[in-house]
Amino acid sequence: MPVLRTRARTRMVQQLLADATVSARTSRRQRTRFYQDLWRAAADDLGATVSPAPNEALDIALGSHRVRVNGTHCSIDGPDVLDFAGNKPVVGRLMAEAGLPVAPHRVFTLSTLDEAQRFLADAHRACVVKPAVNTAAGRGVTTGVQGCPQLVRAAAAAAAAGARVRRPGPPLQRLRELFRDLEEVPLLIEHQIAGANYRLLYLDGELIDAIRREPPTVIGDGRATIARLIAAHNEERLRSSGPHALNLVSVDVELTQNLSRQGLRPTDVPLPGRRVQLKTTVNENPPECNHPARGELCDALIDQAARAASIVGARLAGVDVITHRPGQALTGSTGCILEVNTTPGLAMHHHGHPGAVEPATVILRHLAAGRT
């Protein structure tokens, strides 16, 4: 496969980074507009009153019931529930104690990286490294980690994603605080479980929708590099607007390591027609990679995922499950529960299949019925 020369490659990467920054801002604006339109449409369907709130949020009134929404966040669950659910190690321990299968894991920090290295060596398999608390949308997650060099890169990316945002101050002070924070950001390393990725959306224990999610890909044309294919893919998403523009493919450690496992680099030019899987994580996939899956799941698995949502006390929850055998309970297969999301994305459920639910409408109708 032809590879660009070093100088040209550097210029290309600089331009792509600049383009990616602009695209990310555009995507954030489109995300805000998409969710505001989504909630407004649901409110109109039910005759609810909508008024603007601070920070681009909306207040929706249905008779005596009130709910504030902002993007994927809905005030149906309070901040205590959100904070608790964001602590992945604690939630994982409680699920395991309840008999729900979770991936073997260990908590560590950059200052205790040797513990993660021992865990990786004992695992005899690829592992996943991620922030342990308060992140979402796959930020800082790296899959397929094998060996110390990959572990170091993945841990650094996870720490950067999980670091606290400091108030402005003198540059040197901010830098010192950043390094101190990075060393103590709680991180998680866990066995990577093979299987298809499912999102099950629950409201008060009732399954609203279920989808199977595939990772993002690009298809080679024999001329463009993978990096350029990604940029073109993101540009097309932004032009399409709607659900397509909400999540763009980012060039991060997860992407470069996933390409490396295929013997590829972002600067390589794939052959015409070759489909290149960009990531193992599914958070940045386009809508066409989300498929209706309620009919694939057995009742036992649905019940197990509902129990996971109840453990964190979440009324609205997106439970991520990975399994090769969706027709079996997780305890009878090699699958597991990955995570419980308390601000689940609703856009991924707009995949256009007949009879598809509108989660925003379901949530507001639930409130209108007095089930608060």
PDB file of N, CA, C and O in Angstrom, residues 250-316:
ATOM      1  N   SER A 250     -13.354  10.287  15.601  1.00  0.00           N
ATOM      2  CA  SER A 250     -12.168  10.999  16.071  1.00  0.00           C
ATOM      3  C   SER A 250     -10.919  10.136  15.864  1.00  0.00           C
ATOM      4  O   SER A 250     -10.971   8.908  15.986  1.00  0.00           O
ATOM      5  N   VAL A 251      -9.820  10.801  15.551  1.00  0.00           N
ATOM      6  CA  VAL A 251      -8.538  10.106  15.407  1.00  0.00           C
ATOM      7  C   VAL A 251      -7.870  10.103  16.771  1.00  0.00           C
ATOM      8  O   VAL A 251      -7.342  11.120  17.232  1.00  0.00           O
ATOM      9  N   ASP A 252      -7.917   8.964  17.456  1.00  0.00           N
ATOM     10  CA  ASP A 252      -7.397   8.852  18.807  1.00  0.00           C
ATOM     11  C   ASP A 252      -6.620   7.552  18.952  1.00  0.00           C
ATOM     12  O   ASP A 252      -6.366   6.847  17.971  1.00  0.00           O
ATOM     13  N   VAL A 253      -6.235   7.229  20.182  1.00  0.00           N
ATOM     14  CA  VAL A 253      -5.452   6.018  20.431  1.00  0.00           C
ATOM     15  C   VAL A 253      -6.248   4.776  20.045  1.00  0.00           C
ATOM     16  O   VAL A 253      -5.702   3.825  19.477  1.00  0.00           O
ATOM     17  N   GLU A 254      -7.547   4.776  20.333  1.00  0.00           N
ATOM     18  CA  GLU A 254      -8.390   3.631  19.976  1.00  0.00           C
ATOM     19  C   GLU A 254      -8.347   3.386  18.466  1.00  0.00           C
ATOM     20  O   GLU A 254      -8.224   2.239  18.019  1.00  0.00           O
ATOM     21  N   LEU A 255      -8.410   4.449  17.685  1.00  0.00           N
ATOM     22  CA  LEU A 255      -8.403   4.300  16.233  1.00  0.00           C
ATOM     23  C   LEU A 255      -7.043   3.816  15.724  1.00  0.00           C
ATOM     24  O   LEU A 255      -6.970   2.867  14.944  1.00  0.00           O
ATOM     25  N   THR A 256      -5.976   4.454  16.164  1.00  0.00           N
ATOM     26  CA  THR A 256      -4.652   4.081  15.644  1.00  0.00           C
ATOM     27  C   THR A 256      -4.273   2.666  16.042  1.00  0.00           C
ATOM     28  O   THR A 256      -3.684   1.929  15.240  1.00  0.00           O
ATOM     29  N   GLN A 257      -4.633   2.253  17.266  1.00  0.00           N
ATOM     30  CA  GLN A 257      -4.291   0.890  17.673  1.00  0.00           C
ATOM     31  C   GLN A 257      -5.178  -0.133  16.972  1.00  0.00           C
ATOM     32  O   GLN A 257      -4.724  -1.238  16.649  1.00  0.00           O
ATOM     33  N   ASN A 258      -6.425   0.223  16.720  1.00  0.00           N
ATOM     34  CA  ASN A 258      -7.306  -0.687  15.993  1.00  0.00           C
ATOM     35  C   ASN A 258      -6.811  -0.867  14.559  1.00  0.00           C
ATOM     36  O   ASN A 258      -6.816  -1.982  14.029  1.00  0.00           O
ATOM     37  N   LEU A 259      -6.362   0.206  13.929  1.00  0.00           N
ATOM     38  CA  LEU A 259      -5.786   0.094  12.589  1.00  0.00           C
ATOM     39  C   LEU A 259      -4.513  -0.735  12.615  1.00  0.00           C
ATOM     40  O   LEU A 259      -4.265  -1.559  11.721  1.00  0.00           O
ATOM     41  N   SER A 260      -3.691  -0.523  13.631  1.00  0.00           N
ATOM     42  CA  SER A 260      -2.421  -1.252  13.725  1.00  0.00           C
ATOM     43  C   SER A 260      -2.644  -2.753  13.779  1.00  0.00           C
ATOM     44  O   SER A 260      -1.873  -3.531  13.198  1.00  0.00           O
ATOM     45  N   ARG A 261      -3.707  -3.194  14.449  1.00  0.00           N
ATOM     46  CA  ARG A 261      -3.993  -4.618  14.522  1.00  0.00           C
ATOM     47  C   ARG A 261      -4.346  -5.188  13.151  1.00  0.00           C
ATOM     48  O   ARG A 261      -4.261  -6.391  12.936  1.00  0.00           O
ATOM     49  N   GLN A 262      -4.745  -4.307  12.234  1.00  0.00           N
ATOM     50  CA  GLN A 262      -5.049  -4.732  10.862  1.00  0.00           C
ATOM     51  C   GLN A 262      -3.868  -4.494   9.925  1.00  0.00           C
ATOM     52  O   GLN A 262      -4.001  -4.647   8.711  1.00  0.00           O
ATOM     53  N   GLY A 263      -2.716  -4.091  10.504  1.00  0.00           N
ATOM     54  CA  GLY A 263      -1.546  -3.813   9.697  1.00  0.00           C
ATOM     55  C   GLY A 263      -1.646  -2.506   8.936  1.00  0.00           C
ATOM     56  O   GLY A 263      -1.031  -2.347   7.876  1.00  0.00           O
ATOM     57  N   LEU A 264      -2.399  -1.547   9.464  1.00  0.00           N
ATOM     58  CA  LEU A 264      -2.654  -0.289   8.775  1.00  0.00           C
ATOM     59  C   LEU A 264      -2.261   0.907   9.628  1.00  0.00           C
ATOM     60  O   LEU A 264      -2.164   0.815  10.855  1.00  0.00           O
ATOM     61  N   ARG A 265      -2.057   2.038   8.942  1.00  0.00           N
ATOM     62  CA  ARG A 265      -1.850   3.331   9.581  1.00  0.00           C
ATOM     63  C   ARG A 265      -2.797   4.343   8.950  1.00  0.00           C
ATOM     64  O   ARG A 265      -3.260   4.134   7.825  1.00  0.00           O
ATOM     65  N   PRO A 266      -3.056   5.459   9.642  1.00  0.00           N
ATOM     66  CA  PRO A 266      -3.942   6.465   9.046  1.00  0.00           C
ATOM     67  C   PRO A 266      -3.453   6.995   7.706  1.00  0.00           C
ATOM     68  O   PRO A 266      -4.261   7.472   6.896  1.00  0.00           O
ATOM     69  N   THR A 267      -2.156   6.904   7.457  1.00  0.00           N
ATOM     70  CA  THR A 267      -1.607   7.435   6.212  1.00  0.00           C
ATOM     71  C   THR A 267      -1.571   6.407   5.087  1.00  0.00           C
ATOM     72  O   THR A 267      -1.109   6.715   3.990  1.00  0.00           O
ATOM     73  N   ASP A 268      -2.041   5.200   5.327  1.00  0.00           N
ATOM     74  CA  ASP A 268      -2.086   4.179   4.282  1.00  0.00           C
ATOM     75  C   ASP A 268      -3.287   4.403   3.359  1.00  0.00           C
ATOM     76  O   ASP A 268      -4.309   4.973   3.767  1.00  0.00           O
ATOM     77  N   VAL A 269      -3.148   3.910   2.137  1.00  0.00           N
ATOM     78  CA  VAL A 269      -4.209   4.002   1.133  1.00  0.00           C
ATOM     79  C   VAL A 269      -4.779   2.596   0.908  1.00  0.00           C
ATOM     80  O   VAL A 269      -4.134   1.759   0.270  1.00  0.00           O
ATOM     81  N   PRO A 270      -5.965   2.307   1.429  1.00  0.00           N
ATOM     82  CA  PRO A 270      -6.533   0.962   1.251  1.00  0.00           C
ATOM     83  C   PRO A 270      -6.975   0.737  -0.194  1.00  0.00           C
ATOM     84  O   PRO A 270      -7.328   1.673  -0.909  1.00  0.00           O
ATOM     85  N   LEU A 271      -6.955  -0.512  -0.600  1.00  0.00           N
ATOM     86  CA  LEU A 271      -7.338  -0.890  -1.956  1.00  0.00           C
ATOM     87  C   LEU A 271      -8.818  -0.589  -2.197  1.00  0.00           C
ATOM     88  O   LEU A 271      -9.624  -0.554  -1.253  1.00  0.00           O
ATOM     89  N   PRO A 272      -9.213  -0.395  -3.459  1.00  0.00           N
ATOM     90  CA  PRO A 272     -10.624  -0.130  -3.761  1.00  0.00           C
ATOM     91  C   PRO A 272     -11.539  -1.235  -3.235  1.00  0.00           C
ATOM     92  O   PRO A 272     -11.263  -2.419  -3.427  1.00  0.00           O
ATOM     93  N   GLY A 273     -12.595  -0.829  -2.564  1.00  0.00           N
ATOM     94  CA  GLY A 273     -13.572  -1.780  -2.058  1.00  0.00           C
ATOM     95  C   GLY A 273     -13.230  -2.393  -0.718  1.00  0.00           C
ATOM     96  O   GLY A 273     -14.066  -3.091  -0.137  1.00  0.00           O
ATOM     97  N   ARG A 274     -12.020  -2.164  -0.211  1.00  0.00           N
ATOM     98  CA  ARG A 274     -11.668  -2.753   1.086  1.00  0.00           C
ATOM     99  C   ARG A 274     -12.375  -1.986   2.202  1.00  0.00           C
ATOM    100  O   ARG A 274     -12.256  -0.767   2.312  1.00  0.00           O
ATOM    101  N   ARG A 275     -13.097  -2.711   3.039  1.00  0.00           N
ATOM    102  CA  ARG A 275     -13.763  -2.112   4.191  1.00  0.00           C
ATOM    103  C   ARG A 275     -12.812  -2.134   5.378  1.00  0.00           C
ATOM    104  O   ARG A 275     -12.332  -3.193   5.778  1.00  0.00           O
ATOM    105  N   VAL A 276     -12.538  -0.987   5.923  1.00  0.00           N
ATOM    106  CA  VAL A 276     -11.609  -0.843   7.043  1.00  0.00           C
ATOM    107  C   VAL A 276     -12.395  -0.512   8.304  1.00  0.00           C
ATOM    108  O   VAL A 276     -13.096   0.518   8.357  1.00  0.00           O
ATOM    109  N   GLN A 277     -12.317  -1.378   9.298  1.00  0.00           N
ATOM    110  CA  GLN A 277     -12.960  -1.097  10.585  1.00  0.00           C
ATOM    111  C   GLN A 277     -12.096  -0.104  11.344  1.00  0.00           C
ATOM    112  O   GLN A 277     -10.928  -0.359  11.608  1.00  0.00           O
ATOM    113  N   LEU A 278     -12.671   1.030  11.706  1.00  0.00           N
ATOM    114  CA  LEU A 278     -11.901   2.099  12.318  1.00  0.00           C
ATOM    115  C   LEU A 278     -11.698   1.891  13.817  1.00  0.00           C
ATOM    116  O   LEU A 278     -10.646   2.208  14.355  1.00  0.00           O
ATOM    117  N   LYS A 279     -12.722   1.389  14.481  1.00  0.00           N
ATOM    118  CA  LYS A 279     -12.658   1.214  15.931  1.00  0.00           C
ATOM    119  C   LYS A 279     -13.414  -0.050  16.316  1.00  0.00           C
ATOM    120  O   LYS A 279     -14.226  -0.571  15.545  1.00  0.00           O
ATOM    121  N   THR A 280     -13.118  -0.540  17.527  1.00  0.00           N
ATOM    122  CA  THR A 280     -13.928  -1.606  18.101  1.00  0.00           C
ATOM    123  C   THR A 280     -15.083  -1.000  18.896  1.00  0.00           C
ATOM    124  O   THR A 280     -16.171  -1.563  18.948  1.00  0.00           O
ATOM    125  N   THR A 281     -14.837   0.163  19.535  1.00  0.00           N
ATOM    126  CA  THR A 281     -15.916   0.867  20.219  1.00  0.00           C
ATOM    127  C   THR A 281     -16.943   1.343  19.195  1.00  0.00           C
ATOM    128  O   THR A 281     -16.617   1.589  18.032  1.00  0.00           O
ATOM    129  N   VAL A 282     -18.198   1.485  19.633  1.00  0.00           N
ATOM    130  CA  VAL A 282     -19.291   1.755  18.697  1.00  0.00           C
ATOM    131  C   VAL A 282     -19.887   3.150  18.856  1.00  0.00           C
ATOM    132  O   VAL A 282     -20.811   3.511  18.122  1.00  0.00           O
ATOM    133  N   ASN A 283     -19.379   3.945  19.770  1.00  0.00           N
ATOM    134  CA  ASN A 283     -20.016   5.219  20.096  1.00  0.00           C
ATOM    135  C   ASN A 283     -20.033   6.209  18.940  1.00  0.00           C
ATOM    136  O   ASN A 283     -20.889   7.088  18.887  1.00  0.00           O
ATOM    137  N   GLU A 284     -19.082   6.089  18.020  1.00  0.00           N
ATOM    138  CA  GLU A 284     -18.988   7.055  16.922  1.00  0.00           C
ATOM    139  C   GLU A 284     -19.522   6.495  15.609  1.00  0.00           C
ATOM    140  O   GLU A 284     -19.210   7.009  14.536  1.00  0.00           O
ATOM    141  N   ASN A 285     -20.341   5.467  15.693  1.00  0.00           N
ATOM    142  CA  ASN A 285     -20.867   4.886  14.457  1.00  0.00           C
ATOM    143  C   ASN A 285     -22.000   5.742  13.886  1.00  0.00           C
ATOM    144  O   ASN A 285     -22.630   6.518  14.600  1.00  0.00           O
ATOM    145  N   PRO A 286     -22.288   5.631  12.589  1.00  0.00           N
ATOM    146  CA  PRO A 286     -23.405   6.359  11.985  1.00  0.00           C
ATOM    147  C   PRO A 286     -24.716   5.620  12.221  1.00  0.00           C
ATOM    148  O   PRO A 286     -24.719   4.436  12.596  1.00  0.00           O
ATOM    149  N   PRO A 287     -25.860   6.284  12.010  1.00  0.00           N
ATOM    150  CA  PRO A 287     -27.164   5.652  12.278  1.00  0.00           C
ATOM    151  C   PRO A 287     -27.375   4.328  11.547  1.00  0.00           C
ATOM    152  O   PRO A 287     -28.027   3.427  12.075  1.00  0.00           O
ATOM    153  N   GLU A 288     -26.834   4.200  10.329  1.00  0.00           N
ATOM    154  CA  GLU A 288     -27.065   2.962   9.574  1.00  0.00           C
ATOM    155  C   GLU A 288     -26.356   1.760  10.180  1.00  0.00           C
ATOM    156  O   GLU A 288     -26.595   0.620   9.760  1.00  0.00           O
ATOM    157  N   CYS A 289     -25.498   1.988  11.172  1.00  0.00           N
ATOM    158  CA  CYS A 289     -24.831   0.879  11.863  1.00  0.00           C
ATOM    159  C   CYS A 289     -25.570   0.467  13.134  1.00  0.00           C
ATOM    160  O   CYS A 289     -25.067  -0.339  13.909  1.00  0.00           O
ATOM    161  N   ASN A 290     -26.765   1.039  13.364  1.00  0.00           N
ATOM    162  CA  ASN A 290     -27.609   0.653  14.490  1.00  0.00           C
ATOM    163  C   ASN A 290     -28.820  -0.103  13.955  1.00  0.00           C
ATOM    164  O   ASN A 290     -29.546   0.412  13.102  1.00  0.00           O
ATOM    165  N   HIS A 291     -29.042  -1.316  14.466  1.00  0.00           N
ATOM    166  CA  HIS A 291     -30.074  -2.186  13.912  1.00  0.00           C
ATOM    167  C   HIS A 291     -31.078  -2.586  14.992  1.00  0.00           C
ATOM    168  O   HIS A 291     -30.684  -2.913  16.122  1.00  0.00           O
ATOM    169  N   PRO A 292     -32.370  -2.579  14.683  1.00  0.00           N
ATOM    170  CA  PRO A 292     -33.372  -3.013  15.669  1.00  0.00           C
ATOM    171  C   PRO A 292     -33.091  -4.441  16.114  1.00  0.00           C
ATOM    172  O   PRO A 292     -32.845  -5.312  15.291  1.00  0.00           O
ATOM    173  N   ALA A 293     -33.136  -4.675  17.424  1.00  0.00           N
ATOM    174  CA  ALA A 293     -32.681  -5.980  17.922  1.00  0.00           C
ATOM    175  C   ALA A 293     -33.584  -6.578  18.987  1.00  0.00           C
ATOM    176  O   ALA A 293     -33.219  -7.592  19.589  1.00  0.00           O
ATOM    177  N   ARG A 294     -34.758  -5.995  19.209  1.00  0.00           N
ATOM    178  CA  ARG A 294     -35.623  -6.559  20.258  1.00  0.00           C
ATOM    179  C   ARG A 294     -35.907  -8.029  20.004  1.00  0.00           C
ATOM    180  O   ARG A 294     -35.923  -8.833  20.936  1.00  0.00           O
ATOM    181  N   GLY A 295     -36.102  -8.406  18.737  1.00  0.00           N
ATOM    182  CA  GLY A 295     -36.416  -9.795  18.423  1.00  0.00           C
ATOM    183  C   GLY A 295     -35.256 -10.746  18.587  1.00  0.00           C
ATOM    184  O   GLY A 295     -35.450 -11.969  18.598  1.00  0.00           O
ATOM    185  N   GLU A 296     -34.033 -10.217  18.737  1.00  0.00           N
ATOM    186  CA  GLU A 296     -32.856 -11.079  18.912  1.00  0.00           C
ATOM    187  C   GLU A 296     -32.655 -11.473  20.373  1.00  0.00           C
ATOM    188  O   GLU A 296     -31.936 -12.427  20.664  1.00  0.00           O
ATOM    189  N   LEU A 297     -33.256 -10.733  21.290  1.00  0.00           N
ATOM    190  CA  LEU A 297     -32.947 -10.875  22.710  1.00  0.00           C
ATOM    191  C   LEU A 297     -33.980 -11.743  23.423  1.00  0.00           C
ATOM    192  O   LEU A 297     -35.186 -11.566  23.243  1.00  0.00           O
ATOM    193  N   CYS A 298     -33.492 -12.645  24.248  1.00  0.00           N
ATOM    194  CA  CYS A 298     -34.399 -13.478  25.044  1.00  0.00           C
ATOM    195  C   CYS A 298     -34.855 -12.715  26.289  1.00  0.00           C
ATOM    196  O   CYS A 298     -34.219 -11.746  26.719  1.00  0.00           O
ATOM    197  N   ASP A 299     -35.948 -13.164  26.882  1.00  0.00           N
ATOM    198  CA  ASP A 299     -36.503 -12.486  28.053  1.00  0.00           C
ATOM    199  C   ASP A 299     -35.535 -12.510  29.231  1.00  0.00           C
ATOM    200  O   ASP A 299     -35.474 -11.547  30.006  1.00  0.00           O
ATOM    201  N   ALA A 300     -34.768 -13.596  29.367  1.00  0.00           N
ATOM    202  CA  ALA A 300     -33.843 -13.698  30.503  1.00  0.00           C
ATOM    203  C   ALA A 300     -32.767 -12.626  30.422  1.00  0.00           C
ATOM    204  O   ALA A 300     -32.406 -11.999  31.430  1.00  0.00           O
ATOM    205  N   LEU A 301     -32.249 -12.389  29.230  1.00  0.00           N
ATOM    206  CA  LEU A 301     -31.225 -11.349  29.057  1.00  0.00           C
ATOM    207  C   LEU A 301     -31.827  -9.974  29.319  1.00  0.00           C
ATOM    208  O   LEU A 301     -31.198  -9.125  29.974  1.00  0.00           O
ATOM    209  N   ILE A 302     -33.040  -9.740  28.830  1.00  0.00           N
ATOM    210  CA  ILE A 302     -33.706  -8.457  29.060  1.00  0.00           C
ATOM    211  C   ILE A 302     -33.910  -8.218  30.548  1.00  0.00           C
ATOM    212  O   ILE A 302     -33.719  -7.100  31.048  1.00  0.00           O
ATOM    213  N   ASP A 303     -34.289  -9.257  31.273  1.00  0.00           N
ATOM    214  CA  ASP A 303     -34.471  -9.137  32.723  1.00  0.00           C
ATOM    215  C   ASP A 303     -33.152  -8.834  33.420  1.00  0.00           C
ATOM    216  O   ASP A 303     -33.108  -8.036  34.374  1.00  0.00           O
ATOM    217  N   GLN A 304     -32.059  -9.471  32.974  1.00  0.00           N
ATOM    218  CA  GLN A 304     -30.765  -9.216  33.593  1.00  0.00           C
ATOM    219  C   GLN A 304     -30.334  -7.771  33.399  1.00  0.00           C
ATOM    220  O   GLN A 304     -29.827  -7.123  34.329  1.00  0.00           O
ATOM    221  N   ALA A 305     -30.524  -7.235  32.200  1.00  0.00           N
ATOM    222  CA  ALA A 305     -30.160  -5.847  31.946  1.00  0.00           C
ATOM    223  C   ALA A 305     -31.035  -4.884  32.749  1.00  0.00           C
ATOM    224  O   ALA A 305     -30.562  -3.846  33.230  1.00  0.00           O
ATOM    225  N   ALA A 306     -32.310  -5.230  32.915  1.00  0.00           N
ATOM    226  CA  ALA A 306     -33.198  -4.403  33.733  1.00  0.00           C
ATOM    227  C   ALA A 306     -32.730  -4.384  35.184  1.00  0.00           C
ATOM    228  O   ALA A 306     -32.806  -3.349  35.865  1.00  0.00           O
ATOM    229  N   ARG A 307     -32.256  -5.511  35.682  1.00  0.00           N
ATOM    230  CA  ARG A 307     -31.722  -5.568  37.052  1.00  0.00           C
ATOM    231  C   ARG A 307     -30.500  -4.673  37.186  1.00  0.00           C
ATOM    232  O   ARG A 307     -30.296  -4.022  38.222  1.00  0.00           O
ATOM    233  N   ALA A 308     -29.684  -4.627  36.144  1.00  0.00           N
ATOM    234  CA  ALA A 308     -28.504  -3.755  36.178  1.00  0.00           C
ATOM    235  C   ALA A 308     -28.920  -2.292  36.311  1.00  0.00           C
ATOM    236  O   ALA A 308     -28.318  -1.531  37.078  1.00  0.00           O
ATOM    237  N   ALA A 309     -29.962  -1.892  35.586  1.00  0.00           N
ATOM    238  CA  ALA A 309     -30.449  -0.518  35.688  1.00  0.00           C
ATOM    239  C   ALA A 309     -30.993  -0.238  37.086  1.00  0.00           C
ATOM    240  O   ALA A 309     -30.789   0.842  37.646  1.00  0.00           O
ATOM    241  N   SER A 310     -31.682  -1.221  37.671  1.00  0.00           N
ATOM    242  CA  SER A 310     -32.264  -1.015  38.998  1.00  0.00           C
ATOM    243  C   SER A 310     -31.193  -0.907  40.074  1.00  0.00           C
ATOM    244  O   SER A 310     -31.396  -0.240  41.088  1.00  0.00           O
ATOM    245  N   ILE A 311     -30.052  -1.543  39.861  1.00  0.00           N
ATOM    246  CA  ILE A 311     -28.979  -1.496  40.855  1.00  0.00           C
ATOM    247  C   ILE A 311     -28.472  -0.073  41.050  1.00  0.00           C
ATOM    248  O   ILE A 311     -28.142   0.334  42.173  1.00  0.00           O
ATOM    249  N   VAL A 312     -28.410   0.709  39.970  1.00  0.00           N
ATOM    250  CA  VAL A 312     -27.949   2.095  40.105  1.00  0.00           C
ATOM    251  C   VAL A 312     -29.099   3.040  40.430  1.00  0.00           C
ATOM    252  O   VAL A 312     -28.887   4.238  40.608  1.00  0.00           O
ATOM    253  N   GLY A 313     -30.320   2.512  40.496  1.00  0.00           N
ATOM    254  CA  GLY A 313     -31.470   3.330  40.840  1.00  0.00           C
ATOM    255  C   GLY A 313     -31.929   4.243  39.722  1.00  0.00           C
ATOM    256  O   GLY A 313     -32.631   5.231  39.968  1.00  0.00           O
ATOM    257  N   ALA A 314     -31.561   3.925  38.485  1.00  0.00           N
ATOM    258  CA  ALA A 314     -31.894   4.794  37.363  1.00  0.00           C
ATOM    259  C   ALA A 314     -33.269   4.461  36.810  1.00  0.00           C
ATOM    260  O   ALA A 314     -33.558   3.303  36.512  1.00  0.00           O
ATOM    261  N   ARG A 315     -34.107   5.487  36.645  1.00  0.00           N
ATOM    262  CA  ARG A 315     -35.400   5.286  36.003  1.00  0.00           C
ATOM    263  C   ARG A 315     -35.224   5.216  34.482  1.00  0.00           C
ATOM    264  O   ARG A 315     -35.870   4.429  33.813  1.00  0.00           O
ATOM    265  N   LEU A 316     -34.374   6.089  33.954  1.00  0.00           N
ATOM    266  CA  LEU A 316     -34.051   6.087  32.526  1.00  0.00           C
ATOM    267  C   LEU A 316     -32.621   5.610  32.375  1.00  0.00           C
ATOM    268  O   LEU A 316     -31.698   6.217  32.925  1.00  0.00           O
TER     269      LEU A 316
END
